[in-house]
Short mmCIF file of C-alpha atoms in Angstrom, two decimals:
data_model
loop_
_atom_site.label_atom_id
_atom_site.label_comp_id
_atom_site.label_asym_id
_atom_site.label_seq_id
_atom_site.Cartn_x
_atom_site.Cartn_y
_atom_site.Cartn_z
CA MET A 1 89.93 255.71 99.77
CA LEU A 2 89.18 257.17 102.99
CA SER A 3 88.13 260.42 102.28
CA SER A 4 85.84 258.86 99.50
CA LEU A 5 84.55 256.67 101.81
CA LEU A 6 83.78 259.52 104.00
CA SER A 7 82.55 261.62 100.88
CA ILE A 8 79.88 258.65 100.61
CA PHE A 9 78.84 259.07 104.25
CA ILE A 10 78.39 262.79 104.40
CA VAL A 11 76.61 263.06 100.82
CA SER A 12 74.28 260.30 101.46
CA ALA A 13 73.43 261.38 105.03
CA LEU A 14 73.13 264.89 104.54
CA PHE A 15 72.83 265.98 100.83
CA ASN A 16 70.86 263.22 99.45
CA ASN A 17 69.04 262.49 102.39
CA VAL A 18 66.78 259.98 101.56
CA ILE A 19 63.02 261.32 102.96
CA MET A 20 64.00 264.80 102.39
CA ALA A 21 65.37 264.74 98.84
CA GLN A 22 64.99 260.45 97.38
CA PHE A 23 61.28 260.44 98.79
CA LEU A 24 62.20 256.75 99.70
CA GLY A 25 60.77 255.30 103.01
CA THR A 26 58.01 257.97 103.53
CA CYS A 27 55.52 255.63 104.36
CA PRO A 28 57.25 254.74 108.25
CA PHE A 29 58.51 258.44 108.38
CA LEU A 30 54.79 259.42 108.44
CA GLY A 31 53.43 256.77 110.11
CA VAL A 32 55.96 255.84 113.15
CA SER A 33 56.72 259.32 114.11
CA LYS A 34 54.05 259.85 117.00
CA SER A 35 57.14 260.35 119.69
CA ILE A 36 60.59 260.53 119.69
CA GLU A 37 60.96 257.00 121.34
CA THR A 38 59.45 255.14 118.72
CA ALA A 39 61.19 257.03 116.20
CA SER A 40 64.15 256.37 116.86
CA GLY A 41 63.18 252.61 117.43
CA MET A 42 62.56 252.79 114.06
CA GLY A 43 65.20 254.59 112.97
CA LEU A 44 67.87 252.05 114.25
CA ALA A 45 65.61 249.12 112.93
CA VAL A 46 66.51 250.54 109.48
CA ILE A 47 70.19 250.93 109.87
CA PHE A 48 70.07 247.04 111.07
CA VAL A 49 68.11 245.78 108.51
CA MET A 50 69.40 248.23 105.40
CA VAL A 51 73.05 247.38 106.36
CA LEU A 52 72.55 243.65 106.06
CA ALA A 53 70.34 243.81 103.39
CA ASN A 54 73.05 245.75 101.53
CA ILE A 55 75.44 243.25 102.00
CA ILE A 56 73.34 240.27 101.33
CA THR A 57 72.32 241.34 97.82
CA TYR A 58 75.90 242.30 96.82
CA PHE A 59 76.32 238.55 96.67
CA VAL A 60 72.60 237.86 95.58
CA GLN A 61 74.00 240.12 92.24
CA LEU A 62 76.70 238.45 91.98
CA LEU A 63 75.20 235.25 91.70
CA LEU A 64 72.53 236.57 89.24
CA ILE A 65 75.50 237.96 87.05
CA TRP A 66 77.40 234.69 87.41
CA ALA A 67 73.68 232.82 86.40
CA LYS A 68 72.96 235.66 84.08
CA VAL A 69 70.11 236.36 84.72
CA GLU A 70 70.17 239.95 86.25
CA TYR A 71 66.69 240.50 84.82
CA LEU A 72 65.51 238.85 88.18
CA GLN A 73 66.95 241.68 90.42
CA THR A 74 63.80 242.76 91.53
CA LEU A 75 62.40 239.58 92.08
CA ALA A 76 65.48 237.98 93.77
CA PHE A 77 66.20 241.05 95.87
CA ILE A 78 62.45 241.72 97.51
CA LEU A 79 62.05 238.19 98.91
CA VAL A 80 65.73 238.06 100.08
CA ILE A 81 64.78 241.31 102.00
CA ALA A 82 61.21 239.73 103.12
CA GLY A 83 63.35 236.80 103.93
CA LEU A 84 66.01 238.40 105.90
CA VAL A 85 63.96 240.75 107.67
CA GLN A 86 61.89 237.46 109.05
CA MET A 87 65.27 235.71 110.42
CA VAL A 88 66.54 238.95 111.89
CA GLU A 89 63.75 238.87 114.02
CA ILE A 90 63.31 235.34 114.82
CA MET A 91 66.82 235.65 115.90
CA LEU A 92 66.28 238.54 117.94
CA LYS A 93 64.11 236.92 119.85
CA LYS A 94 66.18 234.28 120.44
CA LEU A 95 69.57 236.02 121.04
CA SER A 96 68.44 239.42 122.41
CA PRO A 97 65.16 239.62 123.66
CA GLY A 98 65.68 242.94 125.04
CA LEU A 99 66.72 244.32 121.82
CA TYR A 100 63.79 242.34 120.09
CA LYS A 101 61.33 244.32 122.55
CA SER A 102 62.88 247.48 121.73
CA LEU A 103 63.31 246.94 118.27
CA GLY A 104 60.88 243.71 117.13
CA ILE A 105 57.97 245.47 116.53
CA TYR A 106 59.03 247.68 113.98
CA LEU A 107 60.52 245.34 111.97
CA PRO A 108 57.75 243.69 109.98
CA LEU A 109 57.10 247.52 108.59
CA ILE A 110 60.46 247.56 107.48
CA THR A 111 59.61 244.85 104.39
CA THR A 112 57.06 247.55 103.48
CA ASN A 113 60.21 250.48 103.55
CA CYS A 114 60.73 250.67 99.84
CA ALA A 115 64.34 252.72 101.08
CA VAL A 116 65.57 248.94 102.01
CA LEU A 117 64.78 247.77 98.53
CA GLY A 118 65.77 250.88 96.73
CA ILE A 119 69.04 251.42 98.25
CA ALA A 120 70.02 248.13 97.54
CA LEU A 121 68.90 248.67 94.01
CA LEU A 122 70.92 251.76 93.78
CA ALA A 123 74.35 250.43 95.46
CA ILE A 124 73.92 247.88 92.69
CA LYS A 125 73.41 250.48 89.68
CA LYS A 126 76.32 253.05 91.41
CA ASN A 127 78.78 250.01 90.82
CA TYR A 128 79.70 250.27 94.52
CA GLY A 129 81.77 247.27 95.53
CA LEU A 130 81.27 246.12 99.29
CA LEU A 131 82.80 248.43 101.50
CA GLU A 132 81.34 250.99 99.96
CA SER A 133 77.82 249.49 99.80
CA VAL A 134 77.82 249.11 103.40
CA VAL A 135 79.12 252.89 104.31
CA TYR A 136 76.50 253.99 102.08
CA SER A 137 73.49 251.75 103.08
CA PHE A 138 74.82 252.96 106.75
CA ALA A 139 75.00 256.96 105.69
CA THR A 140 71.50 256.31 104.02
CA ALA A 141 69.91 254.74 107.25
CA PHE A 142 71.85 257.14 109.81
CA GLY A 143 70.18 260.05 107.44
CA PHE A 144 66.71 258.65 107.78
CA LEU A 145 67.36 258.12 111.78
CA VAL A 146 68.29 261.78 112.08
CA ALA A 147 65.75 262.76 109.80
CA ILE A 148 62.63 260.72 111.66
CA VAL A 149 63.89 261.92 115.40
CA LEU A 150 63.89 265.34 114.53
CA PHE A 151 60.39 265.15 112.99
CA ALA A 152 59.35 263.33 115.62
CA GLY A 153 60.66 266.04 118.10
CA ILE A 154 58.75 268.49 116.14
CA ARG A 155 55.43 266.61 115.86
CA GLU A 156 55.76 266.22 119.87
CA GLN A 157 55.52 269.91 120.03
CA MET A 158 52.54 270.27 117.57
CA LYS A 159 50.27 268.32 119.51
CA TYR A 160 50.50 271.63 122.47
CA SER A 161 49.60 273.75 119.62
CA THR A 162 46.34 274.65 117.87
CA ILE A 163 46.27 273.45 113.80
CA PRO A 164 43.14 274.17 111.83
CA ARG A 165 40.73 270.92 111.27
CA SER A 166 41.35 270.73 107.78
CA MET A 167 44.95 270.60 108.31
CA GLU A 168 45.03 267.87 111.24
CA GLY A 169 47.05 264.75 110.19
CA PHE A 170 48.19 263.70 107.38
CA PRO A 171 48.63 267.52 105.48
CA ILE A 172 50.22 269.47 108.61
CA ALA A 173 52.88 266.37 108.55
CA LEU A 174 53.55 266.55 104.81
CA ILE A 175 53.87 270.46 104.69
CA THR A 176 56.22 270.25 108.50
CA THR A 177 58.46 267.90 105.91
CA GLY A 178 58.63 270.10 103.28
CA ILE A 179 60.00 272.86 105.25
CA MET A 180 62.32 270.22 106.84
CA ALA A 181 63.31 269.61 103.44
CA LEU A 182 63.74 273.29 102.48
CA ALA A 183 66.24 273.21 105.57
CA PHE A 184 67.99 270.03 104.11
CA MET A 185 68.56 271.71 100.77
CA GLY A 186 70.78 273.77 102.61
CA PHE A 187 73.22 271.13 102.90
CA ALA A 188 73.57 271.05 98.73
CA GLY A 189 75.60 274.23 99.31
CA PHE A 190 78.63 272.96 101.57
CA LYS A 191 81.62 272.19 99.30
CA LEU A 192 83.48 268.94 100.89
CA PRO A 193 86.80 270.25 101.47
CA PHE A 194 88.22 266.80 100.33
CA MET B 1 27.08 238.18 87.58
CA SER B 2 26.92 242.05 86.49
CA ILE B 3 29.59 244.33 87.88
CA ASN B 4 28.26 248.03 87.56
CA PHE B 5 31.38 249.64 86.08
CA LYS B 6 30.48 253.02 86.79
CA ASN B 7 30.05 252.92 90.50
CA GLU B 8 33.46 250.89 90.56
CA LEU B 9 34.88 253.68 88.98
CA TYR B 10 33.10 256.25 91.32
CA ARG B 11 34.76 253.90 94.23
CA GLY B 12 37.94 253.68 92.75
CA ILE B 13 38.07 257.66 91.60
CA VAL B 14 35.99 259.20 94.67
CA THR B 15 35.40 257.15 97.93
CA GLU B 16 38.73 255.11 98.01
CA ASN B 17 41.04 257.23 96.21
CA PRO B 18 44.52 255.22 96.80
CA ILE B 19 46.32 258.35 97.40
CA PHE B 20 43.85 261.29 98.40
CA ARG B 21 41.55 258.88 100.81
CA ILE B 22 43.68 255.83 101.70
CA VAL B 23 46.79 257.53 101.45
CA LEU B 24 49.00 255.01 100.59
CA GLY B 25 52.01 254.49 98.08
CA MET B 26 53.39 258.18 99.07
CA CYS B 27 56.95 257.56 97.90
CA PRO B 28 56.16 257.01 94.11
CA THR B 29 53.85 259.81 94.47
CA LEU B 30 56.19 262.38 95.99
CA ALA B 31 58.99 261.45 93.44
CA THR B 32 57.12 261.05 89.92
CA SER B 33 54.64 263.71 90.13
CA THR B 34 57.63 265.96 88.84
CA SER B 35 55.79 266.92 85.96
CA ALA B 36 52.24 265.58 84.42
CA MET B 37 53.72 263.17 81.71
CA ASN B 38 55.93 261.38 84.57
CA ALA B 39 53.22 261.13 86.32
CA LEU B 40 50.96 259.52 83.58
CA GLY B 41 54.00 256.93 82.73
CA MET B 42 54.28 256.39 86.27
CA GLY B 43 50.05 255.96 86.37
CA VAL B 44 50.26 253.34 83.42
CA SER B 45 52.74 251.26 84.45
CA VAL B 46 50.76 251.25 87.94
CA ILE B 47 47.58 250.24 86.55
CA ALA B 48 49.10 247.36 84.43
CA VAL B 49 50.64 245.80 86.86
CA LEU B 50 47.51 246.34 89.39
CA THR B 51 45.29 244.84 86.86
CA CYS B 52 47.71 241.56 85.63
CA SER B 53 48.82 240.98 89.28
CA ASN B 54 44.61 241.37 90.59
CA MET B 55 43.74 239.03 88.11
CA VAL B 56 46.46 236.19 88.41
CA ILE B 57 46.15 236.42 92.40
CA SER B 58 42.26 235.90 92.23
CA MET B 59 43.07 233.15 89.83
CA LEU B 60 45.29 231.20 92.40
CA ARG B 61 43.32 232.38 95.53
CA ASN B 62 42.35 229.04 96.02
CA VAL B 63 45.97 227.42 95.27
CA ILE B 64 48.03 229.64 97.62
CA PRO B 65 48.15 228.33 101.29
CA ASP B 66 46.94 231.04 103.84
CA LYS B 67 50.53 230.95 105.54
CA VAL B 68 52.58 231.74 102.43
CA ARG B 69 50.07 234.40 101.03
CA ILE B 70 52.28 237.17 101.33
CA PRO B 71 55.25 236.43 99.59
CA ALA B 72 53.13 234.55 96.93
CA PHE B 73 51.51 237.71 96.11
CA ILE B 74 55.22 239.55 96.01
CA VAL B 75 56.28 237.02 93.28
CA VAL B 76 53.42 237.41 91.52
CA ILE B 77 53.78 241.29 91.83
CA ALA B 78 57.36 241.77 91.16
CA THR B 79 57.40 239.28 88.00
CA PHE B 80 54.74 242.28 86.45
CA VAL B 81 56.99 244.71 87.32
CA THR B 82 59.55 243.06 85.76
CA VAL B 83 57.92 243.17 82.35
CA VAL B 84 56.98 246.40 82.68
CA ASP B 85 60.68 247.69 83.80
CA LEU B 86 61.96 246.16 80.87
CA LEU B 87 59.11 247.08 78.39
CA ILE B 88 59.24 250.65 79.11
CA ALA B 89 63.37 250.87 79.19
CA ALA B 90 62.92 248.95 75.61
CA PHE B 91 60.34 251.60 73.96
CA ILE B 92 60.17 254.59 76.01
CA PRO B 93 63.87 255.20 77.28
CA PRO B 94 63.35 259.05 78.60
CA LEU B 95 60.47 257.89 80.75
CA TYR B 96 62.74 255.11 82.06
CA GLU B 97 65.25 257.92 82.46
CA ALA B 98 62.28 259.91 84.32
CA LEU B 99 61.34 257.28 86.86
CA GLY B 100 64.61 255.20 87.29
CA ILE B 101 64.41 253.28 90.60
CA PHE B 102 60.97 254.01 91.30
CA ILE B 103 59.84 251.54 88.35
CA PRO B 104 60.97 248.57 90.14
CA LEU B 105 59.92 249.91 93.67
CA ILE B 106 56.20 249.31 92.46
CA VAL B 107 56.74 245.76 94.09
CA VAL B 108 56.65 247.61 97.50
CA ASN B 109 53.97 249.96 96.37
CA CYS B 110 51.71 249.35 99.57
CA ILE B 111 48.56 250.05 97.02
CA ILE B 112 49.33 246.98 94.80
CA LEU B 113 50.22 244.35 97.89
CA GLY B 114 46.85 246.31 99.51
CA ARG B 115 44.48 245.45 96.67
CA ALA B 116 45.74 241.76 96.19
CA GLU B 117 44.87 241.15 100.36
CA ALA B 118 42.38 243.18 100.71
CA TYR B 119 40.40 241.92 97.19
CA ALA B 120 41.96 239.81 94.73
CA ALA B 121 42.50 237.08 97.51
CA LYS B 122 38.55 237.29 98.12
CA ASN B 123 36.80 237.57 95.12
CA PRO B 124 36.60 236.01 91.51
CA VAL B 125 38.61 236.63 88.88
CA LEU B 126 36.60 239.20 86.72
CA PRO B 127 35.50 241.71 89.80
CA SER B 128 39.18 241.63 90.49
CA ILE B 129 40.37 242.97 87.20
CA VAL B 130 37.37 245.54 87.49
CA ASP B 131 38.64 246.86 90.69
CA GLY B 132 42.30 246.90 89.34
CA ILE B 133 41.65 249.02 86.98
CA VAL B 134 39.60 250.97 88.76
CA MET B 135 41.75 251.53 91.45
CA GLY B 136 44.57 251.95 89.04
CA ILE B 137 42.77 254.65 87.22
CA GLY B 138 42.42 256.38 90.70
CA PHE B 139 45.60 256.30 91.22
CA THR B 140 46.90 257.69 88.01
CA LEU B 141 44.24 260.42 87.99
CA SER B 142 45.08 261.94 90.99
CA LEU B 143 48.86 261.47 90.48
CA THR B 144 48.79 263.27 87.66
CA MET B 145 46.69 266.04 88.89
CA LEU B 146 49.85 266.71 91.63
CA GLY B 147 52.28 266.32 88.22
CA ALA B 148 50.19 268.55 86.36
CA MET B 149 49.90 271.21 89.04
CA ARG B 150 53.48 270.98 89.88
CA GLU B 151 54.61 271.78 86.56
CA PHE B 152 52.29 275.04 86.22
CA LEU B 153 53.64 276.14 89.14
CA SER B 154 57.44 275.05 88.63
CA ALA B 155 57.42 276.40 84.51
CA GLY B 156 53.85 277.19 83.94
CA MET B 157 53.60 274.26 81.39
CA ILE B 158 51.09 271.33 81.66
CA PHE B 159 52.38 268.30 79.61
CA GLY B 160 55.20 270.48 78.38
CA TYR B 161 52.73 273.16 76.75
CA ALA B 162 52.67 277.07 78.47
CA ILE B 163 49.66 277.70 79.54
CA ALA B 164 50.75 280.57 81.96
CA PRO B 165 50.82 284.27 80.46
CA PHE B 166 53.70 284.70 80.93
CA LYS B 167 57.19 282.75 81.70
CA HIS B 168 58.66 282.13 84.95
CA GLN B 169 60.64 279.89 86.98
CA PHE B 170 60.00 278.10 90.39
CA ILE B 171 62.37 275.25 90.20
CA LEU B 172 61.29 274.80 94.37
CA MET B 173 58.04 273.12 93.10
CA ILE B 174 60.00 270.39 91.40
CA LEU B 175 62.22 269.84 94.26
CA ALA B 176 61.39 267.54 97.29
CA PRO B 177 59.86 270.37 99.43
CA GLY B 178 57.60 271.47 96.91
CA ALA B 179 56.31 267.94 96.28
CA PHE B 180 56.02 267.38 100.26
CA ILE B 181 54.23 271.26 100.40
CA THR B 182 51.81 270.64 97.36
CA LEU B 183 50.84 267.37 98.42
CA GLY B 184 49.81 268.30 102.14
CA LEU B 185 47.77 271.59 100.93
CA VAL B 186 45.98 269.07 98.18
CA LEU B 187 44.81 266.97 101.34
CA ALA B 188 44.23 270.03 102.99
CA GLY B 189 41.88 271.26 101.03
CA ILE B 190 40.04 268.11 100.57
CA ASN B 191 39.98 267.93 103.94
CA PHE B 192 38.36 271.41 103.83
CA ILE B 193 35.93 270.41 101.15
CA GLN B 194 35.05 267.22 103.39
CA ASN B 195 34.35 269.24 106.86
CA LYS B 196 31.74 271.60 104.84
CA GLU B 197 29.99 269.08 103.11
CA SER B 198 29.44 266.76 106.64
#
């Protein structure tokens, strides 16, 4: 049991990294990675929302199956996630102003983060139970945090180098990501000892 | 009222191209451009969803209260995405397998919500439909072009037909790094041409 959870964690955080291998959440990855500070804020907010969203969508899915309307999955999930993000924002504002200050501005951006909906849908597709689903979403979001912080670090350094004019902005960011993805592919060669 | 379809088409494909100029909807662009056929399938699904959602949102633009407009738009979009999802699953199972999770993810594609907010919510029905079609065509053309490039680079084929005079395999191009690097280079090329013109 524990080893299967551990393998879910390692596989979805490193081998199948959301950005480097699954292309989910590329928009915030490119958009909020100008500095390590904002990048880690975004990463933490994603961990928070993704785990919560996976717990809630797990029960929403049970409800949909009970009501025999599984085809409403997409509609129900996106509404639940949008509502959840709003609620988290309001609650953080009241309960923990400090945390709100550091995470608050990233929360509205997460609704458009396709990784949250994507991972919720994938967890259902993979037939994960509640615990597996939580581990899966936490690992995926952790992978996102690692990727975005690394990328922000590279971008901070890039400020000091001269880049050809046509490569400025998106092109160089995408090519950097491509090279990072190449490095992440190296993880695929590892064999888990369990 | 007349709409100059040609001008609108130029706007959708060149001046306001969703992928190359506005750089929206990166995730599906990167993920579904593994081959020209997959890209075309994704593009056509987006045209269908975008046109229908633009039409309905434009019809309802005076009914939806301003404060809840985003959730209302999402409901409309999600409905059409579900329709497209079920249709593809029923009639084109291979495409359904290939696109997988990215069909339901059309819901969160920034292009669709972006057009609803920026255009359909403010304009009458007919121009909104035209806007949906031209923006969809712009998206489809650029996506198919990327798909064709990656398919050609990886296996020397386009739409499954062998084009290259020799057989080769360059799997990297269909994998994740290939997607990022190809799109990066294409965007750089477009910037280069633009810088030269100005």
